mmCIF file of C-alpha atoms in Angstrom:
data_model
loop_
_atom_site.group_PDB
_atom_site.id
_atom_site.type_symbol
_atom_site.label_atom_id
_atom_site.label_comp_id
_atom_site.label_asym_id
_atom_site.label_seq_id
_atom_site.Cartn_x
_atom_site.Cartn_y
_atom_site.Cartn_z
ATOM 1 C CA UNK G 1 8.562 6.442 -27.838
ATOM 2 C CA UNK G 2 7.380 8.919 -30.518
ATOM 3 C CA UNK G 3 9.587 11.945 -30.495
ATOM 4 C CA UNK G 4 6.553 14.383 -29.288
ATOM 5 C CA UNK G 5 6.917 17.887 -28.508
ATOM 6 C CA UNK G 6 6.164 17.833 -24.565
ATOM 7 C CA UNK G 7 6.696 21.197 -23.740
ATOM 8 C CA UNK G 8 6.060 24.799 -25.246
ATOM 9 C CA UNK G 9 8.817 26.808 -26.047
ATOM 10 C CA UNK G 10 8.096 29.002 -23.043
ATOM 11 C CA UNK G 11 8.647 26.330 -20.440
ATOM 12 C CA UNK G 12 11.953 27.567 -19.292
ATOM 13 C CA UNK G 13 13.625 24.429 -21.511
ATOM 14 C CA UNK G 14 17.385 25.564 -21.225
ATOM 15 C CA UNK G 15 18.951 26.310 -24.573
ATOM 16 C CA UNK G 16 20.921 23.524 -26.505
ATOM 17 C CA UNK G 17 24.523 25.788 -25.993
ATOM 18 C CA UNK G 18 23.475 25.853 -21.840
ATOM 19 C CA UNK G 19 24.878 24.274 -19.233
ATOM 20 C CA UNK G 20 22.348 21.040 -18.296
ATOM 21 C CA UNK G 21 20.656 21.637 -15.219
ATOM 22 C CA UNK G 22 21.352 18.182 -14.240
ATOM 23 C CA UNK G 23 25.260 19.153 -12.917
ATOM 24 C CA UNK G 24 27.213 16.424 -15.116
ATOM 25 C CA UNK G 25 29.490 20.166 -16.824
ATOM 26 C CA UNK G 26 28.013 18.975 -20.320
ATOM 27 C CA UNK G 27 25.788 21.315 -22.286
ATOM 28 C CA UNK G 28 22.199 20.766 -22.631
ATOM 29 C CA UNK G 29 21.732 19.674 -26.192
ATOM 30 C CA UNK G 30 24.685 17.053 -25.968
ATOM 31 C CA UNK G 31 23.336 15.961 -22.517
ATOM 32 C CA UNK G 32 19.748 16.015 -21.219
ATOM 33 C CA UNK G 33 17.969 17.444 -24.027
ATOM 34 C CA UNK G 34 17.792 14.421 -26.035
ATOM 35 C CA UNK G 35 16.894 12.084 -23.839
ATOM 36 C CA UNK G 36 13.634 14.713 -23.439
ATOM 37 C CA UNK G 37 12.830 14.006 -27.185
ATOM 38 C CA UNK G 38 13.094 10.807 -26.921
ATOM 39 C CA UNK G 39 16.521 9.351 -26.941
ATOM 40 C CA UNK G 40 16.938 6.160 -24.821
ATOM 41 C CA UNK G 41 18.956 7.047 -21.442
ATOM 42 C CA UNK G 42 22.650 4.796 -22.056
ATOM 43 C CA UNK G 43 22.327 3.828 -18.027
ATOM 44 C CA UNK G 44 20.078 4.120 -14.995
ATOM 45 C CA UNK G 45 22.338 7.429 -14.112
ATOM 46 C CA UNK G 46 21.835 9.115 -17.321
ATOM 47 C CA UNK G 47 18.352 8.695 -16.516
ATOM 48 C CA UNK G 48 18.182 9.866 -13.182
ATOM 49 C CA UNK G 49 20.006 12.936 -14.378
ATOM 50 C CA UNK G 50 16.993 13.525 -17.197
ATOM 51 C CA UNK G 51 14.428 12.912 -14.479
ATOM 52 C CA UNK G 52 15.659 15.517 -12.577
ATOM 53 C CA UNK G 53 15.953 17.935 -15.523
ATOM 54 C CA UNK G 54 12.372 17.323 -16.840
ATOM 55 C CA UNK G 55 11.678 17.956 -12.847
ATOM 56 C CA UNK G 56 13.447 21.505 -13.404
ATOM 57 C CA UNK G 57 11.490 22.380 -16.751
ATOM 58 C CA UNK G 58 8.532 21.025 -15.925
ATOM 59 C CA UNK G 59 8.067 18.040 -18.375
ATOM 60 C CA UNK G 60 5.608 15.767 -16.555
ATOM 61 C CA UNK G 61 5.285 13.558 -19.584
ATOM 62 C CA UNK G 62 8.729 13.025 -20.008
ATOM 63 C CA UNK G 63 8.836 11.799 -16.217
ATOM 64 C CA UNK G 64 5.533 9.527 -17.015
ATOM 65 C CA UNK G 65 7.227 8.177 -20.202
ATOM 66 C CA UNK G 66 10.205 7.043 -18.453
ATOM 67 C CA UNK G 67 8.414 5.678 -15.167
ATOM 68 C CA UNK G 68 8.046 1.857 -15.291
ATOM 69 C CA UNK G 69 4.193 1.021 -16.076
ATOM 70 C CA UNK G 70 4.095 -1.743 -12.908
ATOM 71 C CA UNK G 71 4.901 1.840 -10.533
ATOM 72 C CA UNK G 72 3.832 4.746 -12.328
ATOM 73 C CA UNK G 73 0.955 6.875 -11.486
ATOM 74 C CA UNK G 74 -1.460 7.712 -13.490
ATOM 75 C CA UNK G 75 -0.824 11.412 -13.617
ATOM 76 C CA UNK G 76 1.982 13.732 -12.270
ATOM 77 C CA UNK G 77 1.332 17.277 -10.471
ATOM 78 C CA UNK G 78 4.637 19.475 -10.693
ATOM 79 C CA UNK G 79 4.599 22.147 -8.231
ATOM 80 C CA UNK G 80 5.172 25.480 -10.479
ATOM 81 C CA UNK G 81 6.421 26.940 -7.077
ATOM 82 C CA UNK G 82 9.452 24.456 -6.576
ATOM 83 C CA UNK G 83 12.571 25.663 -8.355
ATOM 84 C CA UNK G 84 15.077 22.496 -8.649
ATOM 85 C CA UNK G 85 18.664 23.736 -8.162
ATOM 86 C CA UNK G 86 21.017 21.022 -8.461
ATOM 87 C CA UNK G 87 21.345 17.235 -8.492
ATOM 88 C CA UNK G 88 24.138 15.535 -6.503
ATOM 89 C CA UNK G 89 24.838 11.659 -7.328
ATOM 90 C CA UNK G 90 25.706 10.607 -4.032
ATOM 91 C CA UNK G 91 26.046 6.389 -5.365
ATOM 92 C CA UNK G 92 25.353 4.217 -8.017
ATOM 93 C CA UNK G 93 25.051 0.215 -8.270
ATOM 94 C CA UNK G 94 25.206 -1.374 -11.366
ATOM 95 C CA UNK G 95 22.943 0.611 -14.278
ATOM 96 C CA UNK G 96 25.907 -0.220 -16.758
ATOM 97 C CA UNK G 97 24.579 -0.101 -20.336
ATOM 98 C CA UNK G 98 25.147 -3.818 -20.436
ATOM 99 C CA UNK G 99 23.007 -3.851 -17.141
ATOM 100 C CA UNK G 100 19.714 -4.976 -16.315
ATOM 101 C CA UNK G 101 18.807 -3.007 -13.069
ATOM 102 C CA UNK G 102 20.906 -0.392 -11.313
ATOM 103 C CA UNK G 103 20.264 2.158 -8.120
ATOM 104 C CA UNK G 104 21.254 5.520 -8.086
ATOM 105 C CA UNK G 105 21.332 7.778 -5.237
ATOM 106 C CA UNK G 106 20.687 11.243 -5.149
ATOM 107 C CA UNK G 107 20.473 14.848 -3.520
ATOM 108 C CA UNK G 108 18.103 16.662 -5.096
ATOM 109 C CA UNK G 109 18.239 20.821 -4.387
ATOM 110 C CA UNK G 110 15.251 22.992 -4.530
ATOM 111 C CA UNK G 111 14.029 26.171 -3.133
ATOM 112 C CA UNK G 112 10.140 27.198 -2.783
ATOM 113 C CA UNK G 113 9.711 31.036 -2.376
ATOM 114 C CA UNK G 114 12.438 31.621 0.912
ATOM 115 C CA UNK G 115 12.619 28.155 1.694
ATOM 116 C CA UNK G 116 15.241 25.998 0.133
ATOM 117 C CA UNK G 117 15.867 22.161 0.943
ATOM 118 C CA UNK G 118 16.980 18.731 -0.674
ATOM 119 C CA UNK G 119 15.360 15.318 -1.450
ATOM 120 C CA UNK G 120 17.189 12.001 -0.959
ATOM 121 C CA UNK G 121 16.472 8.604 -2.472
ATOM 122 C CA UNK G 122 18.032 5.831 -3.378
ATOM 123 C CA UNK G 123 16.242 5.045 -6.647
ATOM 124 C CA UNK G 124 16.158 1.520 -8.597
ATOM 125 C CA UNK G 125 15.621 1.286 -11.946
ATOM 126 C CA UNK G 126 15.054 -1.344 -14.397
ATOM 127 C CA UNK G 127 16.257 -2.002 -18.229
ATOM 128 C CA UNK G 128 13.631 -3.432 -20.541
ATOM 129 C CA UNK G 129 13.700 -3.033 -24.642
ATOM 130 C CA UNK G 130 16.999 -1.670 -24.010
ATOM 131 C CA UNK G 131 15.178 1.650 -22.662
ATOM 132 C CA UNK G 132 16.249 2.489 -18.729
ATOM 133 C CA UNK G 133 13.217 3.008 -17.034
ATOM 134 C CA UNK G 134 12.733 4.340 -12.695
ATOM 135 C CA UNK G 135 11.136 1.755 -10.946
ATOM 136 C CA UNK G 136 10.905 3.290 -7.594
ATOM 137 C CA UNK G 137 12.684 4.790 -4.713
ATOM 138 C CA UNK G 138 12.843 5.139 -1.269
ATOM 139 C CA UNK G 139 13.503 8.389 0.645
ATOM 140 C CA UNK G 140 15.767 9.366 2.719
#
């Protein structure tokens, strides 16, 4: 993948010395931020986590980039009124770096004006040219 700039400056991308809004405790630039350039993911939970950030900021071509092409839509509408809060890993299977599929389960946090919620899936992904790519997922 080319390293592309996805996202104006103004797109709420956290700064490089901020806390990753994906919840692993590491700061953005040593974390999420580049995988969103372009850095391969190192397993299918590393990946989940920078799907979830590029939810947060908004970065639907990161999202399409990293969506297997067998599953993946042809376009992606973000909701500018959903706010992702936090990301919970509730399990993982397999998704080593030596791996060549893995599941990760999540709890996705968001709130939409007053109203605040959480997504579930169990999500599979697949390794292919050594790049981690989502597959699918089912909710719940």
């Amino acid at each position: 993948m080319n390293e592309v700039q996805r996202m104006a400056s103004d797109d709420g991308v956290p700064d490089n010395a901020a806390r990753c809004p994906c919840g692993s405790g590491d700061l953005f630039g040593g974390c999420c931020g580049p995988l969103l350039v372009g850095a391969p993911a190192p397993t299918a939970e590393r990946l989940m986590r920078s799907r979830f950030t590029a939810f947060s900021v908004k970065d639907a071509a990161y999202l399409l980039a990293t969506w297997h092409p067998s599953t993946r839509p042809t376009e992606i509408d973000l909701d500018d009124d959903v706010v992702w809060r936090r990301l919970v890993i509730v399990d993982r299977t397999g998704g080593g770096p030596f791996d060549r599929d893995g599941e990760v389960e999540f709890e996705a946090f968001w709130q939409q004006d007053a109203e605040r919620g959480s997504l579930r899936e169990r999500s599979r992904f697949v390794r292919e040219d050594r790049r981690w790519l989502y597959l699918d997922g089912q909710v719940g």
